[in-house]
Amino acid sequence: MSPPLLGVEEGGGNTSTVATSPSIDGASHDCLGLKERNYLGLSDCSSVDSSAVSSLSDENKSNLNLKATELTLGLPGSQSPEREPKLCLLSSGKLDEKPLFPLLPLKDGICSSSLQKNIASGNKRGFSDTIDEFSELKSSKYPDGNWMFHATGPAPETAQCGGQGKFPGNAGMKAMLPSRTSGAQATVPKEALPKPAPECPRALNGAGVSQTRASNNAPAAKAQVVGWPPIRSYRKNTLATTSKDNDEVDGKPGPGALYVKVSMDGAPYLRKVDLRNYSTYQELSSSLEKMFSGFTIGQCGSNGTPGREMLNESKLRDFLHGSEYVLTYEDKDGDWMLVGDVPWEMFIDSCKRLKIMKGADAIGLAPRALEKSKARN
Amino acid sequence: MDPSKSRDSAESTRVIQFPNDVLERILSLIDSHRDRNAVSLVSKAWYNAERWTRRHVFIGNCYAVSPQIVARRFPNIRSVMLKGKPRFSDFNLVPPNWGADVHGWLAVFADQYPQLEELRLKRMTVTDESLKFLARKFHNFRVLSLLSCDGFSTDGLEAIATDCRHLTELDIQENGIDDISGNWLSCFPENFTSLEVLNFASLSSDVNFDALERLVSQCKSLKILKVNKSITLEQLQRLLVRAPQLTELGTGSFLQELTAHQYEELERAFIGCKYLDALSGLWEATTLYLPVLYPACTNLTFLNLSYAALQSEELAKLVAHCPRLQRLWVLDTVEDVGLEAVASSCPLLEELRVFPADPYDQDINRGVTESGFLAVSLGCRKLHYVLYFCRQMTNAAVARIVQNCPGFTHFRLCIMKPGQPDYLTNEPMDEGFGAVVKTCTNLRRLGVSGLLTDLTFEYIGRYAKNLETLSVAFAGGSDLGMKSILVGCPKLRKLEIRDCPFGNEALLSGLEKYESMRSLWMSACKVTLHGCKTLATQRPRLNVEVMKDEEIDDGQSYKVYVYRTVAGPRTDAPSFVQTLCS
C-alpha cells in the first residue's frame, strides 16, 4: 500500500486539530508549547521559533535561521524559483535524535507571532510558514474542508489534543500545520503548501475549526490523502483518460495516475507522488522540496531545463564532498539513475521509484553530473 | 403407552418427517442463501436436506471459513461466490500480498467439486497459475467473474479461453491486472458457441477484431457484450448487426470519424437493438455520435455513463430518450443542470451514482452540488440508492432530499474534502445525516462524510435500526461516536472506519457485537495494540489482525481488521499481518 503523501494538497482542507504524537517529548515549548520538528531535526530555516529549537543538537543550531544553509530540493537543471543560488550544507549527517517528520502533529498551537517566514526560497517552506498564510479569517470562494476530530460545531475552545497519537497518519494528510492561537483561524495555506494535517492545538479556538474556510490552494504538489476520495484505482486511472482535454485547467499530461514512491535517506517513511501531476523536472523538484523540506538534491546537469545555470564551483564541491543530496530514480531495468538526464516524458515513462540519496552514496552517478556541468560551462 | 400420547407424538413426528426426497425436492427450489441458512436451522433433517441440495454457496469473507469446512458441509456445490479483502483495499489502504488468494480454495474444490461450474470472485488475489489450474481441472466450468481482483494477467485469461469448452460467462471487471495483450480473445476455439456473457471492458489491449466478430456471430446465445476501448464505432456496428439479441451492451470508443454512410449504418444497427436494457462504455462519447443511441434507449433500465465525460446538454438529450431508466451512473461533468434533466426525464429512477471526473483537483469548482441531488430527489420519488461525490453540501438539502425520497436503502454521500462542514452554515453535517437515519427507516447502507461530530453517530445508533453497512472517514469526536453505533445498530454487519478519533474504549465497546458482524476495519484511528490484544483475548472466535500502519511514524498505529471465523487464525498471513491470539 502506498505510504501517505506528505504535503497533501487537498484544496481547502482545513485542519484545525492535530493529533499529537506521544513520541514528541522533551522539546521546549514556546508560548503555546507547540513545537515544530524538522525532518532532519533542523528546525532552523524552515521556520521555527527559536525557543523551540532547544531540542536540537548544538551542531544543528549553528544552522538555525540561516537561509544560506537551507537545503532545498533541486533536480538537475532546475531550481526552485526565488531560491538562493547557493546550496545549503546539511550539517553533516547529524540528525536530531528525534527526527520527526515535520508532518507529525504538534502538541499545541504555536505562537503565531513566533513564526517567521524563514524560508530559503519561495517554494521551500517549512510547515510553520504556512502559519503565515493563516492570518486572519480569509473569506474565500471555497468552503473549507475542515478536519476536526473533536468538532463541536461552533463551540469554541475545544481542547482536542489529548493523546491523539494516531492522527498524524490521517491517511497521509500530514503537513503539520500548527494552528494559531485562539482567535485566529486555521485556514488553509494559500499557495502550494503542504496541506495541514489535522491538528490539535491546545488552545485552538474551536470556533476557528468550524468556521474555517478554504483558501484557494494552488496544488502544485498534488499529493493526496491515500485512498481518498474513495474511488477504485481502475476508475481513477480511467477517469484521467476520459476527462476532456479542454476541461483541464492545468493541462495535466497523459492519462492515468503514476504514483511512485519517494524515499529519502534517513527518513522514517516514504512518500508517494503522482508523476502525472508535473510536466517538468522543475515542478517535481519543487514539490519534493516541499515534501521533504530541508533536504537538498544534487543539482546536476539536465537537458530538460534550459537556460539556468545550475552548477557552480561551490555546488560541485559540496556535491563531491558528499554533503549533498541527490535525486535518483530506479528505471524499468532496475538501474538507479540520476534524475534529469532524459526528457521529462521519457523520465516518467521509465521511472519506477524515486530516491533522495546522500551525495556520498550517489558518487557513482556524479561523473555524469560533472560531465554535464563541464559541458555547460 | 397411552394411545393418545403415542398418537400425538406420531403426528408431530409425521409432520416434520417428509420423506427426504420430498424435502430435498422442495428445498432445492430455494435459491436465496439467507433463506437456506434459515432453513438449515430448523432441524437436523432439514439441515441435512438443505446441505445436500445446496448448489450455490456465498462466502462473504474468505477467511471466515475454510474450504475444507465448506466442502464437508456442502457436497454438491456447483457455484461459488467468494469475497476476499476488506473493501478499503480498493483504495490502497491494504498492502499488496495481504492474502485472499483463491488458490487454496481451488485446490480443495478440484478435489471435492470437480463439477464446479461457476466462480465469482471479488477482491481476491488470483494468479495466472490459478486460472490455468481452473481451466485444467474443472471440465464443466462455465462462469468466471472477477471483480476488483488482482494478481493475474491476460495470460491467465488465455488459459480460460483455450480450455474451458463450455464457458458461458467471462466477466472481467475493474481488476488490477497485467494487461499484456489482447491475444486471449483469439484463444477461443474455432467452433466455440456457448458464450452468453463477455465483458472485457476494463482491459485495454487491442483484441483481434476478426476473432471477436467470429465469436459474436457464432455465439447465438450471447446476451451481454461489453467490449473495450479499442473497439471502434465501425467495428461496433459490425458486432451489433451480428448480435441484435443483446440485452446489455458496453460499447468501445464512441469517437471516430465516420462517413455519412457509416453513420447511417451505425444508426440502423442501434435501431436493430430492440432488447437492450443496459448500456455502458461510451468512452469519449460526444454530441456527434450520441444520437445514434437514441432508438435503442426506449427500454433502457441501466445507463452507465461513468466513463463518458458528458456535459449537461449531452446528458439531457440522451436521457430524454430513456423514460424507463432505473439506474444511472454518470460523471459529475454533467453538473447540476444535467441532473435536473434526469429528474424531469426519468421518473422511474431508483439508483443514481455520480462519480467525480477530477477527484483530486480541489481548485476547480465544477461538478455537482446539493442542487443536483435535490433536483433528482424531487423528480425521482422512487430513488433509493445514491452514491454521490460532491464538493459542497448542506444539512438543509440533505434533509429535504430524504423528505422527498424516504425510501433510501443505500445512502452514500461523499463530500470530497475531508471534514468539510455545511458550506452555508459552517456547521457540521450532523443534522443532515441525522435526517437521513430518522427518515429512511429502510436504510441498509450508509456512507458519511464531511464535518461530523459524535452527534451524527448518536443519531445513527438511535435511528438506523436496519443499518447493515457503515463507512466512516475523518469524522467523529470521541469514543462515544463509535460506541453509539456498536450499541445502537442491531443489524450492523460491516463497519469500516478510517482516520477517526476512536480508540480502545470504542473498540472494546463492540465486544458483544463483533461475532454477529462480518467484519470491522479501523485504520488511522486511536486504537492501540493493547486494545486489540484485549479484544482478541476476550473473543477467541474473532480473528483480530493488525498491520503496522506504515504511514504513521509513532510506531503505535495499526490498521485493525476484525472478523468472525470458524477457521481459526489464517495460515497464510504475510509477515506484516499479525493475528493476535488470545
Short mmCIF file of N, CA and C in Angstrom, two decimals, chain A residues 1-4 10-13 21-23 99-100 104 142-153 162-174 210-214 216-219 222 224-236 238-239 241-244 247-250 252 268-269, chain B residues 90-96 122-123 147-148 174 201-202 229 283 285 306-307 309 311 314 329 331 355-366 389 414-421 423 426 428 451-453 473-474 476-478 498-501 524-528 549-554 556-557 559:
data_model
loop_
_atom_site.label_atom_id
_atom_site.label_comp_id
_atom_site.label_asym_id
_atom_site.label_seq_id
_atom_site.Cartn_x
_atom_site.Cartn_y
_atom_site.Cartn_z
N MET A 1 0.84 -1.19 0.00
CA MET A 1 0.00 0.00 0.00
C MET A 1 0.86 1.22 0.00
N SER A 2 0.34 2.21 -0.50
CA SER A 2 1.20 3.37 -0.66
C SER A 2 1.28 4.14 0.64
N PRO A 3 2.41 4.53 0.96
CA PRO A 3 2.56 5.36 2.15
C PRO A 3 1.88 6.69 1.91
N PRO A 4 1.57 7.33 2.92
CA PRO A 4 0.81 8.57 2.76
C PRO A 4 1.68 9.62 2.10
N GLU A 10 -4.85 18.88 -0.81
CA GLU A 10 -6.29 18.91 -0.99
C GLU A 10 -6.75 20.33 -0.84
N GLY A 11 -7.40 20.74 -1.81
CA GLY A 11 -7.76 22.14 -1.80
C GLY A 11 -8.64 22.46 -0.62
N GLY A 12 -8.24 23.35 0.10
CA GLY A 12 -9.13 23.88 1.12
C GLY A 12 -9.30 23.01 2.31
N GLY A 13 -8.61 21.94 2.33
CA GLY A 13 -8.83 21.10 3.50
C GLY A 13 -8.28 21.80 4.71
N SER A 21 1.65 13.28 18.50
CA SER A 21 2.33 12.01 18.65
C SER A 21 2.89 11.94 20.04
N PRO A 22 2.64 10.89 20.66
CA PRO A 22 3.15 10.77 22.04
C PRO A 22 4.66 10.72 22.09
N SER A 23 5.23 10.51 20.93
CA SER A 23 6.68 10.41 20.98
C SER A 23 7.35 11.76 20.96
N PRO A 99 14.14 12.62 15.12
CA PRO A 99 13.70 13.20 13.87
C PRO A 99 12.26 12.84 13.62
N LEU A 100 11.49 13.81 13.61
CA LEU A 100 10.10 13.54 13.31
C LEU A 100 9.78 14.25 12.03
N LEU A 104 4.39 15.47 11.50
CA LEU A 104 3.73 14.92 12.66
C LEU A 104 3.07 16.04 13.42
N TYR A 142 -14.20 29.21 -1.64
CA TYR A 142 -14.46 27.80 -1.40
C TYR A 142 -14.72 27.54 0.06
N PRO A 143 -15.62 26.72 0.30
CA PRO A 143 -15.81 26.33 1.70
C PRO A 143 -14.62 25.51 2.15
N ASP A 144 -14.41 25.56 3.38
CA ASP A 144 -13.27 24.83 3.89
C ASP A 144 -13.57 23.40 4.14
N GLY A 145 -12.60 22.64 3.84
CA GLY A 145 -12.65 21.31 4.40
C GLY A 145 -12.07 21.45 5.77
N ASN A 146 -12.56 20.79 6.65
CA ASN A 146 -12.05 21.01 7.98
C ASN A 146 -11.95 19.69 8.72
N TRP A 147 -10.77 19.38 9.01
CA TRP A 147 -10.64 18.15 9.78
C TRP A 147 -10.69 18.46 11.22
N MET A 148 -11.69 18.11 11.80
CA MET A 148 -11.70 18.38 13.21
C MET A 148 -12.18 17.15 13.91
N PHE A 149 -11.33 16.66 14.70
CA PHE A 149 -11.71 15.41 15.33
C PHE A 149 -12.53 15.59 16.55
N HIS A 150 -12.53 16.74 17.03
CA HIS A 150 -13.47 16.99 18.12
C HIS A 150 -14.38 18.10 17.69
N ALA A 151 -14.83 17.95 16.54
CA ALA A 151 -15.68 19.02 16.02
C ALA A 151 -16.86 19.19 16.93
N THR A 152 -17.01 20.35 17.38
CA THR A 152 -18.16 20.59 18.24
C THR A 152 -18.91 21.77 17.70
N GLY A 153 -19.03 21.78 16.45
CA GLY A 153 -19.79 22.86 15.84
C GLY A 153 -19.18 24.18 16.16
N GLY A 162 -5.52 15.90 23.38
CA GLY A 162 -5.09 14.81 24.23
C GLY A 162 -4.91 13.45 23.56
N GLY A 163 -3.70 13.11 23.50
CA GLY A 163 -3.40 11.75 23.10
C GLY A 163 -3.91 11.32 21.76
N GLN A 164 -4.04 12.22 20.89
CA GLN A 164 -4.46 11.74 19.59
C GLN A 164 -3.25 11.26 18.84
N GLY A 165 -2.74 10.25 19.37
CA GLY A 165 -1.47 9.83 18.81
C GLY A 165 -1.58 9.25 17.44
N LYS A 166 -2.72 9.02 17.00
CA LYS A 166 -2.81 8.32 15.74
C LYS A 166 -3.07 9.22 14.59
N PHE A 167 -3.20 10.43 14.89
CA PHE A 167 -3.64 11.25 13.79
C PHE A 167 -2.64 11.66 12.77
N PRO A 168 -1.44 11.66 13.11
CA PRO A 168 -0.51 12.06 12.07
C PRO A 168 -0.76 11.29 10.82
N GLY A 169 -1.19 10.11 11.04
CA GLY A 169 -1.37 9.27 9.88
C GLY A 169 -2.43 9.77 8.97
N ASN A 170 -3.37 10.42 9.54
CA ASN A 170 -4.55 10.66 8.73
C ASN A 170 -4.40 10.46 7.26
N ALA A 171 -4.31 9.28 7.00
CA ALA A 171 -4.17 8.89 5.60
C ALA A 171 -3.28 9.83 4.85
N GLY A 172 -2.25 10.20 5.43
CA GLY A 172 -1.27 10.92 4.65
C GLY A 172 -1.45 12.41 4.58
N MET A 173 -2.48 12.91 5.16
CA MET A 173 -2.59 14.36 5.11
C MET A 173 -1.76 14.90 6.24
N LYS A 174 -0.53 14.97 5.97
CA LYS A 174 0.27 15.20 7.15
C LYS A 174 1.05 16.47 7.20
N SER A 210 -14.70 25.43 13.19
CA SER A 210 -15.94 25.30 12.47
C SER A 210 -16.13 26.36 11.42
N GLN A 211 -15.33 27.35 11.51
CA GLN A 211 -15.54 28.43 10.56
C GLN A 211 -14.45 28.55 9.53
N THR A 212 -13.61 27.56 9.56
CA THR A 212 -12.51 27.71 8.61
C THR A 212 -13.05 27.66 7.20
N ARG A 213 -12.42 28.41 6.44
CA ARG A 213 -12.81 28.37 5.04
C ARG A 213 -11.59 28.09 4.21
N ALA A 214 -11.80 27.46 3.17
CA ALA A 214 -10.67 27.10 2.35
C ALA A 214 -10.18 28.32 1.62
N ASN A 216 -7.76 29.54 -1.46
CA ASN A 216 -7.55 28.95 -2.75
C ASN A 216 -6.19 28.31 -2.81
N ASN A 217 -6.17 27.05 -2.77
CA ASN A 217 -4.88 26.37 -2.82
C ASN A 217 -4.47 26.13 -4.24
N ALA A 218 -3.29 26.53 -4.53
CA ALA A 218 -2.75 26.11 -5.82
C ALA A 218 -2.01 24.82 -5.56
N PRO A 219 -2.58 23.75 -5.90
CA PRO A 219 -1.95 22.47 -5.54
C PRO A 219 -0.83 22.09 -6.47
N LYS A 222 0.55 17.98 -5.92
CA LYS A 222 -0.76 17.39 -5.78
C LYS A 222 -0.70 16.07 -5.03
N GLN A 224 -1.83 13.58 -2.26
CA GLN A 224 -3.19 13.39 -1.80
C GLN A 224 -3.24 12.44 -0.63
N VAL A 225 -4.34 12.49 0.00
CA VAL A 225 -4.60 11.53 1.05
C VAL A 225 -4.70 10.16 0.39
N VAL A 226 -4.06 9.19 1.02
CA VAL A 226 -4.15 7.86 0.45
C VAL A 226 -5.59 7.37 0.49
N GLY A 227 -6.04 6.89 -0.64
CA GLY A 227 -7.35 6.28 -0.66
C GLY A 227 -8.52 7.22 -0.47
N TRP A 228 -8.30 8.50 -0.77
CA TRP A 228 -9.43 9.43 -0.63
C TRP A 228 -9.42 10.42 -1.79
N PRO A 229 -10.51 10.74 -2.41
CA PRO A 229 -11.83 10.15 -2.19
C PRO A 229 -11.84 8.67 -2.56
N PRO A 230 -12.76 7.96 -2.00
CA PRO A 230 -12.77 6.51 -2.18
C PRO A 230 -13.25 6.09 -3.56
N ILE A 231 -12.29 6.00 -4.45
CA ILE A 231 -12.60 5.59 -5.81
C ILE A 231 -11.65 4.48 -6.18
N ARG A 232 -12.14 3.46 -6.80
CA ARG A 232 -11.27 2.35 -7.15
C ARG A 232 -10.18 2.78 -8.11
N SER A 233 -9.01 2.15 -7.96
CA SER A 233 -7.86 2.52 -8.79
C SER A 233 -8.19 2.46 -10.27
N TYR A 234 -8.90 1.44 -10.65
CA TYR A 234 -9.21 1.30 -12.06
C TYR A 234 -9.96 2.51 -12.56
N ARG A 235 -10.92 2.93 -11.78
CA ARG A 235 -11.73 4.06 -12.20
C ARG A 235 -10.90 5.34 -12.19
N LYS A 236 -10.08 5.48 -11.18
CA LYS A 236 -9.22 6.66 -11.09
C LYS A 236 -8.36 6.78 -12.32
N THR A 238 -8.77 5.41 -15.21
CA THR A 238 -9.54 5.58 -16.45
C THR A 238 -10.13 6.97 -16.54
N LEU A 239 -10.50 7.52 -15.41
CA LEU A 239 -11.10 8.85 -15.42
C LEU A 239 -10.17 9.86 -16.05
N THR A 241 -8.22 9.50 -18.34
CA THR A 241 -8.22 9.46 -19.79
C THR A 241 -9.53 9.91 -20.39
N THR A 242 -10.59 9.87 -19.59
CA THR A 242 -11.86 10.24 -20.20
C THR A 242 -12.18 11.71 -20.05
N SER A 243 -11.55 12.36 -19.08
CA SER A 243 -11.89 13.78 -18.93
C SER A 243 -11.38 14.53 -20.14
N LYS A 244 -12.17 15.40 -20.62
CA LYS A 244 -11.84 16.05 -21.87
C LYS A 244 -10.69 17.03 -21.68
N ASP A 247 -11.20 20.58 -20.66
CA ASP A 247 -11.60 20.85 -19.30
C ASP A 247 -10.41 20.98 -18.37
N GLU A 248 -9.31 20.54 -18.85
CA GLU A 248 -8.17 20.51 -17.96
C GLU A 248 -7.66 21.91 -17.69
N VAL A 249 -7.60 22.22 -16.47
CA VAL A 249 -7.11 23.55 -16.11
C VAL A 249 -5.60 23.60 -16.19
N ASP A 250 -5.01 22.57 -15.69
CA ASP A 250 -3.56 22.60 -15.60
C ASP A 250 -2.87 21.95 -16.77
N LYS A 252 -2.79 18.84 -17.41
CA LYS A 252 -2.05 17.69 -16.90
C LYS A 252 -1.72 16.75 -18.02
N PRO A 268 12.14 8.35 8.08
CA PRO A 268 11.49 7.19 8.69
C PRO A 268 10.46 6.54 7.80
N TYR A 269 9.88 7.30 6.91
CA TYR A 269 8.99 6.65 5.98
C TYR A 269 8.93 7.38 4.66
N ASP B 90 -9.65 -1.53 -1.97
CA ASP B 90 -9.91 -0.87 -3.26
C ASP B 90 -9.26 0.50 -3.30
N PHE B 91 -9.02 1.07 -2.13
CA PHE B 91 -8.50 2.43 -2.07
C PHE B 91 -7.07 2.44 -1.56
N ASN B 92 -6.37 1.35 -1.80
CA ASN B 92 -4.95 1.29 -1.46
C ASN B 92 -4.65 1.34 0.02
N LEU B 93 -5.59 0.97 0.84
CA LEU B 93 -5.29 1.00 2.27
C LEU B 93 -4.78 -0.34 2.78
N VAL B 94 -4.77 -1.31 1.90
CA VAL B 94 -4.27 -2.63 2.30
C VAL B 94 -3.03 -2.92 1.47
N PRO B 95 -1.94 -3.28 2.11
CA PRO B 95 -0.72 -3.52 1.35
C PRO B 95 -0.88 -4.69 0.39
N PRO B 96 -0.08 -4.72 -0.65
CA PRO B 96 -0.16 -5.86 -1.56
C PRO B 96 0.31 -7.13 -0.85
N LYS B 122 -14.54 -11.58 -5.74
CA LYS B 122 -14.45 -10.14 -5.55
C LYS B 122 -13.33 -9.85 -4.56
N ARG B 123 -12.44 -8.98 -4.96
CA ARG B 123 -11.30 -8.60 -4.10
C ARG B 123 -10.50 -9.81 -3.64
N LEU B 147 -14.10 -9.45 -10.12
CA LEU B 147 -14.34 -8.02 -9.89
C LEU B 147 -13.36 -7.52 -8.84
N SER B 148 -12.64 -6.48 -9.22
CA SER B 148 -11.70 -5.85 -8.29
C SER B 148 -10.68 -6.84 -7.73
N GLU B 174 -12.81 -4.23 -13.73
CA GLU B 174 -12.11 -3.35 -12.80
C GLU B 174 -11.09 -4.04 -11.91
N ALA B 201 -14.47 -5.01 -20.85
CA ALA B 201 -14.42 -3.56 -20.99
C ALA B 201 -13.24 -2.93 -20.26
N SER B 202 -12.81 -3.53 -19.19
CA SER B 202 -11.76 -2.88 -18.41
C SER B 202 -10.36 -3.28 -18.83
N LYS B 229 -12.12 -0.33 -24.96
CA LYS B 229 -11.98 0.93 -25.66
C LYS B 229 -11.35 0.80 -27.03
N TRP B 283 -16.90 5.45 -24.17
CA TRP B 283 -15.74 6.29 -23.96
C TRP B 283 -15.70 7.39 -25.00
N ALA B 285 -17.60 9.67 -25.70
CA ALA B 285 -18.83 9.97 -26.43
C ALA B 285 -19.06 11.47 -26.47
N SER B 306 -20.39 6.36 -16.64
CA SER B 306 -19.35 6.80 -15.71
C SER B 306 -17.97 6.83 -16.32
N TYR B 307 -17.87 6.45 -17.57
CA TYR B 307 -16.59 6.63 -18.26
C TYR B 307 -16.71 7.58 -19.43
N ALA B 309 -17.36 11.39 -20.24
CA ALA B 309 -17.45 12.71 -19.60
C ALA B 309 -18.42 13.60 -20.35
N GLN B 311 -21.31 16.41 -21.00
CA GLN B 311 -21.74 17.71 -20.47
C GLN B 311 -23.24 17.68 -20.25
N GLU B 314 -25.58 17.28 -23.27
CA GLU B 314 -25.49 15.96 -23.90
C GLU B 314 -26.29 14.94 -23.10
N TRP B 329 -25.55 5.87 -13.91
CA TRP B 329 -24.23 6.19 -13.36
C TRP B 329 -23.64 7.26 -14.27
N LEU B 331 -20.70 10.81 -14.63
CA LEU B 331 -19.61 11.61 -14.07
C LEU B 331 -20.15 12.99 -13.72
N PHE B 355 -20.01 10.03 -10.12
CA PHE B 355 -18.59 9.90 -9.83
C PHE B 355 -17.86 11.20 -10.18
N PRO B 356 -16.79 11.49 -9.46
CA PRO B 356 -16.07 12.72 -9.77
C PRO B 356 -15.12 12.53 -10.95
N ALA B 357 -15.17 13.45 -11.88
CA ALA B 357 -14.27 13.34 -13.02
C ALA B 357 -12.86 13.71 -12.63
N ASP B 358 -12.77 14.55 -11.63
CA ASP B 358 -11.46 15.07 -11.25
C ASP B 358 -11.35 15.07 -9.74
N PRO B 359 -11.22 13.92 -9.16
CA PRO B 359 -11.37 13.86 -7.70
C PRO B 359 -10.28 14.56 -6.93
N TYR B 360 -9.13 14.78 -7.55
CA TYR B 360 -8.02 15.31 -6.76
C TYR B 360 -7.79 16.78 -6.96
N ASP B 361 -8.46 17.34 -7.90
CA ASP B 361 -8.22 18.75 -8.15
C ASP B 361 -9.17 19.57 -7.31
N GLN B 362 -8.64 20.11 -6.26
CA GLN B 362 -9.51 20.84 -5.35
C GLN B 362 -9.70 22.28 -5.77
N ASP B 363 -8.99 22.65 -6.79
CA ASP B 363 -9.08 24.03 -7.23
C ASP B 363 -10.34 24.29 -8.01
N ILE B 364 -10.81 23.27 -8.64
CA ILE B 364 -11.90 23.54 -9.55
C ILE B 364 -13.20 23.59 -8.78
N ASN B 365 -14.08 24.33 -9.33
CA ASN B 365 -15.36 24.48 -8.66
C ASN B 365 -16.45 23.87 -9.51
N ARG B 366 -16.12 22.79 -10.11
CA ARG B 366 -17.08 22.16 -11.00
C ARG B 366 -17.68 20.95 -10.32
N PHE B 389 -20.68 11.90 -5.19
CA PHE B 389 -19.45 12.61 -4.87
C PHE B 389 -19.64 14.08 -5.18
N CYS B 414 -20.42 11.38 -0.46
CA CYS B 414 -19.01 11.66 -0.27
C CYS B 414 -18.72 13.12 -0.58
N ILE B 415 -18.62 13.91 0.47
CA ILE B 415 -18.18 15.29 0.31
C ILE B 415 -16.67 15.21 0.26
N MET B 416 -16.11 15.60 -0.86
CA MET B 416 -14.75 15.16 -1.14
C MET B 416 -13.67 15.74 -0.26
N LYS B 417 -13.90 16.89 0.31
CA LYS B 417 -12.88 17.39 1.23
C LYS B 417 -13.15 16.81 2.61
N PRO B 418 -12.18 16.17 3.17
CA PRO B 418 -12.42 15.59 4.50
C PRO B 418 -12.79 16.67 5.50
N GLY B 419 -13.78 16.38 6.28
CA GLY B 419 -14.12 17.28 7.37
C GLY B 419 -14.73 18.59 6.94
N GLN B 420 -15.38 18.60 5.83
CA GLN B 420 -15.95 19.86 5.37
C GLN B 420 -17.35 20.08 5.97
N PRO B 421 -17.59 21.25 6.50
CA PRO B 421 -18.91 21.49 7.09
C PRO B 421 -19.94 21.85 6.03
N TYR B 423 -21.65 24.10 3.87
CA TYR B 423 -20.91 25.25 3.35
C TYR B 423 -21.67 26.56 3.51
N ASN B 426 -21.71 26.56 7.87
CA ASN B 426 -20.45 26.19 8.52
C ASN B 426 -20.61 25.28 9.70
N PRO B 428 -21.42 21.43 11.35
CA PRO B 428 -21.19 20.05 10.95
C PRO B 428 -22.40 19.48 10.23
N LEU B 451 -17.85 17.28 7.82
CA LEU B 451 -17.53 17.53 9.21
C LEU B 451 -18.61 16.89 10.09
N LEU B 452 -18.23 15.97 10.89
CA LEU B 452 -19.21 15.25 11.70
C LEU B 452 -18.73 15.13 13.13
N THR B 453 -19.63 15.40 14.05
CA THR B 453 -19.29 15.19 15.46
C THR B 453 -19.91 13.89 15.93
N ALA B 473 -15.25 8.12 7.63
CA ALA B 473 -13.90 8.62 7.40
C ALA B 473 -13.81 10.05 7.90
N PHE B 474 -12.73 10.37 8.58
CA PHE B 474 -12.44 11.74 9.02
C PHE B 474 -13.60 12.33 9.78
N GLY B 476 -16.22 12.26 13.56
CA GLY B 476 -16.39 11.89 14.96
C GLY B 476 -15.52 12.71 15.89
N GLY B 477 -15.86 12.64 17.16
CA GLY B 477 -15.12 13.44 18.12
C GLY B 477 -14.48 12.61 19.21
N SER B 478 -15.09 11.50 19.55
CA SER B 478 -14.56 10.71 20.66
C SER B 478 -15.06 9.29 20.54
N ARG B 498 -11.95 4.94 9.02
CA ARG B 498 -10.58 5.40 8.82
C ARG B 498 -10.46 6.82 9.32
N ASP B 499 -9.30 7.11 9.90
CA ASP B 499 -8.99 8.48 10.30
C ASP B 499 -10.05 9.10 11.20
N CYS B 500 -10.39 8.39 12.24
CA CYS B 500 -11.34 8.91 13.21
C CYS B 500 -10.77 8.75 14.61
N PRO B 501 -11.19 9.58 15.52
CA PRO B 501 -10.60 9.55 16.86
C PRO B 501 -11.23 8.50 17.77
N ALA B 524 -5.86 4.27 11.00
CA ALA B 524 -5.58 5.65 11.37
C ALA B 524 -6.55 6.15 12.42
N CYS B 525 -6.89 5.27 13.34
CA CYS B 525 -7.70 5.68 14.49
C CYS B 525 -6.82 5.64 15.72
N LYS B 526 -7.44 5.59 16.86
CA LYS B 526 -6.62 5.67 18.06
C LYS B 526 -6.49 4.35 18.79
N VAL B 527 -6.81 3.29 18.14
CA VAL B 527 -6.68 2.01 18.84
C VAL B 527 -5.21 1.64 18.95
N THR B 528 -4.89 0.98 20.01
CA THR B 528 -3.52 0.54 20.21
C THR B 528 -3.46 -0.97 20.22
N ASP B 549 0.75 0.48 10.73
CA ASP B 549 0.38 1.50 9.75
C ASP B 549 1.64 2.24 9.34
N GLU B 550 2.13 1.94 8.17
CA GLU B 550 3.41 2.49 7.76
C GLU B 550 3.36 3.99 7.54
N GLU B 551 2.16 4.52 7.51
CA GLU B 551 2.07 5.95 7.27
C GLU B 551 2.30 6.76 8.52
N ILE B 552 2.22 6.08 9.66
CA ILE B 552 2.28 6.84 10.90
C ILE B 552 3.53 6.42 11.64
N ASP B 553 4.30 7.40 11.99
CA ASP B 553 5.65 7.10 12.42
C ASP B 553 5.78 6.72 13.87
N ASP B 554 4.76 6.92 14.65
CA ASP B 554 5.00 6.77 16.08
C ASP B 554 5.11 5.32 16.50
N GLN B 556 3.03 3.19 16.81
CA GLN B 556 1.94 2.65 17.61
C GLN B 556 0.64 2.57 16.83
N SER B 557 0.69 2.95 15.59
CA SER B 557 -0.56 2.97 14.85
C SER B 557 -0.74 1.69 14.09
N LYS B 559 -3.44 -0.76 11.62
CA LYS B 559 -4.68 -0.98 10.91
C LYS B 559 -5.25 -2.28 11.47
#
